Coordinates of C-alpha atoms in Angstrom, one line a residue:
M1 CA 27.7 -32.4 -9.7
G2 CA 26.6 -33.6 -6.3
A3 CA 29.9 -32.6 -4.7
Y4 CA 29.7 -29.2 -6.4
I5 CA 26.2 -28.6 -5.0
L6 CA 27.3 -29.7 -1.6
R7 CA 30.2 -27.3 -1.6
R8 CA 28.0 -24.4 -2.7
L9 CA 25.5 -25.2 0.0
L10 CA 28.3 -25.2 2.6
L11 CA 29.5 -21.8 1.4
V12 CA 26.0 -20.4 2.0
I13 CA 26.7 -20.6 5.8
P14 CA 29.7 -18.3 6.0
T15 CA 28.4 -16.0 3.3
L16 CA 25.1 -15.5 5.1
L17 CA 26.8 -15.1 8.4
G18 CA 29.1 -12.4 6.9
I19 CA 26.0 -10.5 5.6
M20 CA 24.4 -10.5 9.0
V21 CA 27.5 -9.5 10.9
I22 CA 28.2 -6.5 8.6
N23 CA 24.7 -5.2 8.7
F24 CA 24.3 -5.8 12.5
A25 CA 27.6 -3.9 13.1
L26 CA 26.5 -1.0 10.9
V27 CA 23.2 -0.7 12.8
Q28 CA 25.2 -0.2 16.0
F29 CA 26.5 3.1 14.7
V30 CA 23.2 4.5 13.4
P31 CA 21.4 6.9 15.7
G32 CA 17.7 6.6 16.5
G33 CA 16.9 3.1 17.6
P34 CA 13.4 1.8 18.4
I35 CA 13.6 3.1 22.0
E36 CA 14.3 6.6 20.8
Q37 CA 11.4 6.3 18.4
I38 CA 9.1 5.5 21.4
L39 CA 10.6 8.2 23.6
A40 CA 10.4 10.9 20.9
N41 CA 6.7 10.1 20.4
L42 CA 6.0 10.1 24.1
E43 CA 7.7 13.5 24.4
G44 CA 5.7 14.8 21.5
E45 CA 8.7 15.6 19.4
G46 CA 7.4 13.8 16.3
D47 CA 9.8 11.7 14.3
V48 CA 13.0 10.6 16.0
F49 CA 15.1 12.2 13.4
E50 CA 13.8 15.6 14.3
A51 CA 14.8 14.9 17.9
I52 CA 18.3 13.9 16.8
S53 CA 18.9 16.9 14.7
G54 CA 17.8 19.2 17.5
G55 CA 19.6 17.4 20.3
G56 CA 22.8 19.5 20.3
S57 CA 25.5 17.7 22.2
E58 CA 23.1 15.0 23.6
T59 CA 23.6 11.7 22.0
A60 CA 21.9 8.3 21.8
D61 CA 23.6 5.1 22.4
N62 CA 21.1 2.3 22.6
S63 CA 23.7 -0.4 21.8
S64 CA 25.7 0.3 25.0
G65 CA 22.8 0.6 27.4
N66 CA 23.2 4.4 27.9
T67 CA 19.9 6.0 29.0
D68 CA 20.8 9.5 28.0
Y69 CA 18.3 9.3 25.1
V70 CA 17.2 12.4 23.2
G71 CA 13.6 13.0 24.2
A72 CA 13.9 11.1 27.5
R73 CA 14.6 14.1 29.7
G74 CA 11.1 14.0 31.3
L75 CA 10.8 10.3 31.7
P76 CA 11.9 8.2 34.7
P77 CA 15.0 6.1 34.3
E78 CA 13.1 3.0 35.5
F79 CA 10.7 3.3 32.5
I80 CA 13.6 3.6 30.1
A81 CA 15.4 0.6 31.7
E82 CA 12.2 -1.4 31.3
L83 CA 12.0 -0.5 27.6
E84 CA 15.6 -1.5 27.2
K85 CA 14.9 -4.9 28.8
E86 CA 11.8 -5.4 26.7
F87 CA 13.7 -4.8 23.4
G88 CA 16.8 -6.6 24.6
F89 CA 19.1 -3.6 24.7
D90 CA 20.1 -4.4 28.2
K91 CA 22.5 -7.0 26.8
P92 CA 25.8 -6.4 25.0
P93 CA 25.7 -6.2 21.2
L94 CA 27.6 -9.5 20.8
E95 CA 25.2 -11.4 23.0
R96 CA 22.2 -9.9 21.2
F97 CA 23.7 -11.0 17.9
L98 CA 24.4 -14.5 19.0
D99 CA 20.9 -14.8 20.4
M100 CA 19.4 -13.5 17.2
M101 CA 21.4 -15.9 15.0
W102 CA 20.5 -18.9 17.3
N103 CA 16.8 -18.0 16.9
Y104 CA 17.2 -17.6 13.1
I105 CA 18.8 -21.1 12.9
R106 CA 15.7 -22.5 14.6
L107 CA 13.5 -20.4 12.1
D108 CA 12.3 -18.2 15.0
F109 CA 12.4 -14.6 13.5
G110 CA 10.7 -13.0 16.4
E111 CA 7.9 -10.4 16.4
S112 CA 7.8 -6.9 15.1
Y113 CA 8.4 -4.2 17.7
F114 CA 5.5 -2.0 16.6
R115 CA 3.0 -4.3 14.9
S116 CA 2.4 -7.1 17.4
I117 CA 2.8 -9.7 14.6
S118 CA 5.5 -12.2 13.9
V119 CA 8.0 -11.4 11.2
I120 CA 7.1 -14.5 9.2
D121 CA 3.4 -13.7 9.2
L122 CA 4.2 -10.1 8.2
V123 CA 6.3 -11.3 5.3
L124 CA 3.6 -13.8 4.2
E125 CA 1.1 -11.0 4.4
K126 CA 3.1 -8.7 2.1
M127 CA 4.4 -11.5 -0.2
P128 CA 1.5 -11.7 -2.7
V129 CA 2.0 -8.2 -3.9
S130 CA 5.7 -8.5 -4.5
I131 CA 5.3 -12.0 -6.1
S132 CA 2.6 -10.6 -8.4
L133 CA 5.0 -7.8 -9.6
G134 CA 8.0 -10.0 -9.9
L135 CA 6.4 -13.0 -11.5
W136 CA 4.3 -11.2 -14.1
S137 CA 7.0 -8.7 -14.9
T138 CA 9.6 -11.4 -15.5
L139 CA 7.2 -13.5 -17.5
I140 CA 6.2 -10.6 -19.8
A141 CA 9.8 -9.5 -20.2
Y142 CA 10.8 -13.0 -21.4
L143 CA 7.8 -13.4 -23.7
V144 CA 8.5 -10.1 -25.4
S145 CA 12.3 -9.9 -25.2
I146 CA 13.2 -13.3 -26.5
P147 CA 11.2 -13.2 -29.8
L148 CA 12.2 -9.6 -30.3
G149 CA 15.9 -10.2 -29.6
I150 CA 15.9 -13.2 -32.0
R151 CA 14.3 -11.1 -34.8
K152 CA 16.8 -8.2 -34.2
A153 CA 19.7 -10.7 -34.5
V154 CA 18.4 -12.2 -37.7
N155 CA 17.7 -8.7 -39.2
D156 CA 20.9 -7.2 -37.8
G157 CA 21.6 -3.8 -39.4
T158 CA 18.2 -3.4 -41.1
R159 CA 15.7 -0.6 -40.5
F160 CA 13.7 -2.8 -38.1
D161 CA 16.8 -3.3 -36.0
T162 CA 17.6 0.4 -36.0
W163 CA 14.3 1.8 -35.0
S164 CA 13.6 -1.0 -32.5
S165 CA 16.9 -0.4 -30.9
G166 CA 16.0 3.3 -30.6
I167 CA 12.8 2.4 -28.8
I168 CA 14.6 0.0 -26.5
I169 CA 17.2 2.6 -25.6
M170 CA 14.5 5.1 -24.8
A171 CA 12.7 2.6 -22.6
Y172 CA 15.8 1.8 -20.8
A173 CA 16.7 5.4 -20.2
I174 CA 13.3 6.2 -18.6
P175 CA 13.4 5.7 -14.9
G176 CA 10.8 3.2 -13.6
F177 CA 9.2 5.6 -11.2
L178 CA 8.8 8.3 -14.0
F179 CA 7.2 5.8 -16.4
A180 CA 4.9 4.7 -13.6
I181 CA 3.8 8.3 -13.0
I182 CA 3.3 8.8 -16.8
L183 CA 1.0 5.7 -16.8
L184 CA -1.0 7.1 -13.9
V185 CA -1.4 10.4 -15.6
L186 CA -2.5 8.9 -18.9
F187 CA -4.5 5.9 -17.9
A188 CA -5.5 6.1 -14.2
G189 CA -7.5 9.3 -14.1
G190 CA -4.6 11.7 -13.9
S191 CA -5.4 14.1 -16.8
Y192 CA -6.6 11.9 -19.6
Y193 CA -8.3 8.5 -19.3
Q194 CA -9.8 6.6 -16.3
I195 CA -9.1 3.1 -17.6
F196 CA -7.2 1.5 -14.8
P197 CA -7.6 1.8 -11.0
L198 CA -5.4 4.3 -9.2
R199 CA -4.4 2.1 -6.2
G200 CA -4.5 -1.3 -4.6
L201 CA -4.4 -4.9 -5.8
Y202 CA -8.2 -5.7 -5.5
S203 CA -11.5 -3.8 -5.7
D204 CA -13.5 -3.3 -2.5
N205 CA -16.1 -5.8 -3.7
F206 CA -13.6 -8.4 -4.6
A207 CA -15.0 -11.1 -2.3
E208 CA -18.4 -10.7 -4.0
L209 CA -17.1 -11.3 -7.5
S210 CA -17.3 -14.6 -9.4
L211 CA -14.1 -16.5 -10.1
I212 CA -13.8 -15.0 -13.6
G213 CA -14.6 -11.6 -12.1
K214 CA -11.9 -12.0 -9.5
I215 CA -9.3 -12.9 -12.1
A216 CA -10.3 -10.0 -14.3
D217 CA -10.2 -7.6 -11.3
Y218 CA -6.8 -8.8 -10.3
F219 CA -5.2 -8.3 -13.7
W220 CA -7.1 -4.9 -14.1
H221 CA -5.3 -3.7 -10.9
I222 CA -1.9 -5.2 -11.6
A223 CA -1.6 -4.1 -15.2
L224 CA 0.0 -0.7 -14.8
P225 CA 2.4 -1.7 -11.9
V226 CA 3.6 -4.7 -13.9
I227 CA 4.2 -2.6 -17.1
A228 CA 6.1 0.0 -15.1
S229 CA 8.4 -2.6 -13.4
T230 CA 8.9 -4.4 -16.7
I231 CA 10.2 -1.6 -18.8
S232 CA 13.9 -1.6 -17.9
G233 CA 14.3 -5.3 -17.6
F234 CA 12.6 -5.7 -21.0
A235 CA 15.3 -3.5 -22.7
T236 CA 18.2 -5.3 -21.1
L237 CA 16.9 -8.8 -21.8
T238 CA 16.2 -8.0 -25.5
L239 CA 19.7 -6.7 -26.1
L240 CA 21.2 -9.7 -24.3
T241 CA 19.2 -12.1 -26.4
K242 CA 20.2 -10.3 -29.6
N243 CA 23.9 -10.3 -28.8
S244 CA 23.8 -13.9 -27.7
F245 CA 22.3 -15.0 -31.0
L246 CA 24.6 -12.8 -33.0
D247 CA 27.6 -14.4 -31.3
E248 CA 26.4 -17.9 -32.1
I249 CA 25.4 -17.1 -35.7
Q250 CA 29.0 -16.3 -36.6
K251 CA 30.4 -19.6 -35.3
Q252 CA 31.7 -22.4 -37.5
Y253 CA 29.0 -25.0 -36.7
V254 CA 26.3 -22.7 -38.1
M255 CA 28.2 -22.3 -41.4
T256 CA 28.6 -26.1 -41.5
A257 CA 24.8 -26.6 -40.9
K258 CA 24.0 -24.2 -43.7
A259 CA 26.4 -25.9 -46.0
K260 CA 24.6 -29.2 -45.5
G261 CA 21.5 -27.6 -46.9
L262 CA 19.5 -27.1 -43.7
S263 CA 16.8 -24.4 -43.8
E264 CA 17.3 -21.1 -42.0
S265 CA 14.6 -21.9 -39.4
R266 CA 16.1 -25.4 -38.8
V267 CA 19.5 -23.9 -38.3
L268 CA 18.2 -21.1 -36.1
Y269 CA 15.9 -23.2 -33.8
G270 CA 17.6 -26.5 -34.1
H271 CA 21.2 -25.5 -33.6
I272 CA 21.6 -21.9 -32.6
F273 CA 18.7 -21.6 -30.2
R274 CA 20.0 -24.0 -27.5
N275 CA 23.4 -22.4 -27.3
A276 CA 22.3 -18.8 -27.6
M277 CA 19.6 -19.2 -25.0
L278 CA 21.9 -20.7 -22.5
I279 CA 22.8 -17.5 -20.8
V280 CA 19.2 -16.1 -21.1
I281 CA 17.3 -19.1 -19.7
A282 CA 19.9 -19.9 -17.1
G283 CA 19.7 -16.4 -15.8
F284 CA 15.9 -16.6 -15.2
P285 CA 16.1 -17.1 -11.4
A286 CA 18.4 -14.1 -11.0
V287 CA 16.3 -12.0 -13.3
F288 CA 13.2 -12.9 -11.3
V289 CA 14.8 -12.0 -8.0
G290 CA 16.1 -8.7 -9.5
V291 CA 12.6 -7.7 -10.6
F292 CA 11.2 -9.1 -7.3
F293 CA 13.2 -6.7 -5.3
G294 CA 14.5 -4.0 -7.7
A295 CA 12.5 -0.7 -7.6
S296 CA 9.7 -2.5 -5.7
L297 CA 9.5 0.2 -3.1
I298 CA 9.0 3.0 -5.6
I299 CA 6.4 1.1 -7.7
E300 CA 4.5 -0.1 -4.6
T301 CA 4.5 3.5 -3.2
I302 CA 3.2 5.1 -6.5
F303 CA 0.5 2.5 -6.9
S304 CA -0.4 2.2 -3.2
L305 CA 0.5 -1.5 -3.1
D306 CA 1.4 -2.9 0.3
G307 CA 4.3 -5.2 -0.5
L308 CA 7.8 -6.1 0.7
G309 CA 9.3 -3.0 -0.6
R310 CA 7.2 -0.7 1.6
L311 CA 7.6 -3.1 4.5
G312 CA 11.4 -2.8 4.3
F313 CA 11.3 0.9 4.0
E314 CA 8.9 1.4 6.9
A315 CA 10.9 -1.0 9.1
A316 CA 14.1 0.9 8.4
V317 CA 12.5 4.2 9.2
A318 CA 10.9 2.9 12.5
R319 CA 14.1 0.9 13.3
D320 CA 12.0 -2.2 13.6
Y321 CA 15.0 -4.5 14.0
P322 CA 13.3 -7.9 14.0
V323 CA 11.7 -7.1 10.6
I324 CA 14.9 -5.6 9.2
F325 CA 17.2 -8.5 10.2
G326 CA 14.5 -11.2 9.8
T327 CA 13.8 -10.2 6.2
L328 CA 17.5 -9.7 5.5
F329 CA 18.2 -13.2 6.7
I330 CA 15.3 -14.8 4.7
F331 CA 16.0 -13.0 1.4
G332 CA 19.7 -13.2 1.8
L333 CA 19.3 -17.0 2.1
M334 CA 16.9 -16.9 -0.9
G335 CA 19.4 -15.0 -3.0
L336 CA 22.2 -17.5 -2.2
V337 CA 20.0 -20.4 -3.1
I338 CA 18.9 -18.7 -6.3
G339 CA 22.6 -18.5 -7.3
I340 CA 22.9 -22.3 -6.9
L341 CA 19.7 -22.8 -8.9
S342 CA 21.1 -20.6 -11.7
D343 CA 24.1 -22.9 -12.0
L344 CA 21.7 -25.9 -12.1
M345 CA 19.8 -24.2 -14.9
Y346 CA 23.0 -23.9 -16.9
V347 CA 23.4 -27.7 -16.6
F348 CA 19.8 -28.4 -17.4
V349 CA 19.9 -26.3 -20.6
D350 CA 23.3 -27.6 -21.7
P351 CA 24.4 -30.9 -20.0
R352 CA 27.8 -30.5 -21.5
I353 CA 28.6 -27.9 -18.8
D354 CA 30.6 -29.5 -15.9
F355 CA 31.2 -27.2 -12.9
E356 CA 33.1 -29.9 -11.1
G357 CA 35.5 -30.4 -14.0
R358 CA 36.1 -26.6 -14.2
E359 CA 36.9 -26.4 -10.4
G360 CA 39.2 -29.4 -10.7

């Protein structure tokens, strides 16, 4: 197993490098870099995209060092050249990419162009919101989906299985953002009840509350966002659990265990459970990451939560390259490591699995 893990870790390097190369190359062809953002604001043209759309034949090429920026017509070339030097656009793209990767290897992710704060500090500042959504959504999904999926498998074809499947399909079909809006309208003072707060992760007087009060206030604020982000994952996980158990129930070793006189619960939880839950439990890291990043932007925007989703969107709009590439590198690395952890979870749940033997 050690050799397999070592090979997977070594594969992380070229994979991560490929991700960075592709995204860096794509950015070179996207108009409206950070310098254009500044120049458009200085010229009073508002958002840079408005300047681009109204620029006619004038083009922007901040990757090649061309100073014919849209919105720069009334600004001295010396000022523009100083901006290029400050942001590093006076260097060729290849040199900028190599410098960036060398800094990332040393865990130096630079500073945001527009916020005067390091990328690491910015990510750490936004992380609690996204972790709250991802952690609680995943935990609730597993606590509800696994027992429900097992019961549906045991009662396959019954009325309970039929109507619960209908509810699950409806839940899966409703987009997360629409469900979030419905929750706001019903329970956050929209048109019916003012039970939960409309925005934020804490109350204004959070620091003055007792420990119990802080915990209650935290869950009071996070309840609706977590429910909204859980709904689709809950449906998928329930059906995955049911199908996994149904597949195991029909196998020969289950019939043999029943023939020996073992009780239904002993067969279900003593024999079927470990094999059926292999794919469900082993996929926990990947599910967590999926909930952590999936639809976080929409949920955070609807509930006015300042997390990583909004950070990524705002960085993309402002062309804040250090934040874009820094977070891409960090979370790309996290995703690759999570893939390795998922394989280790398979072995932990069922030691009979041997990845090295399969590769051989």
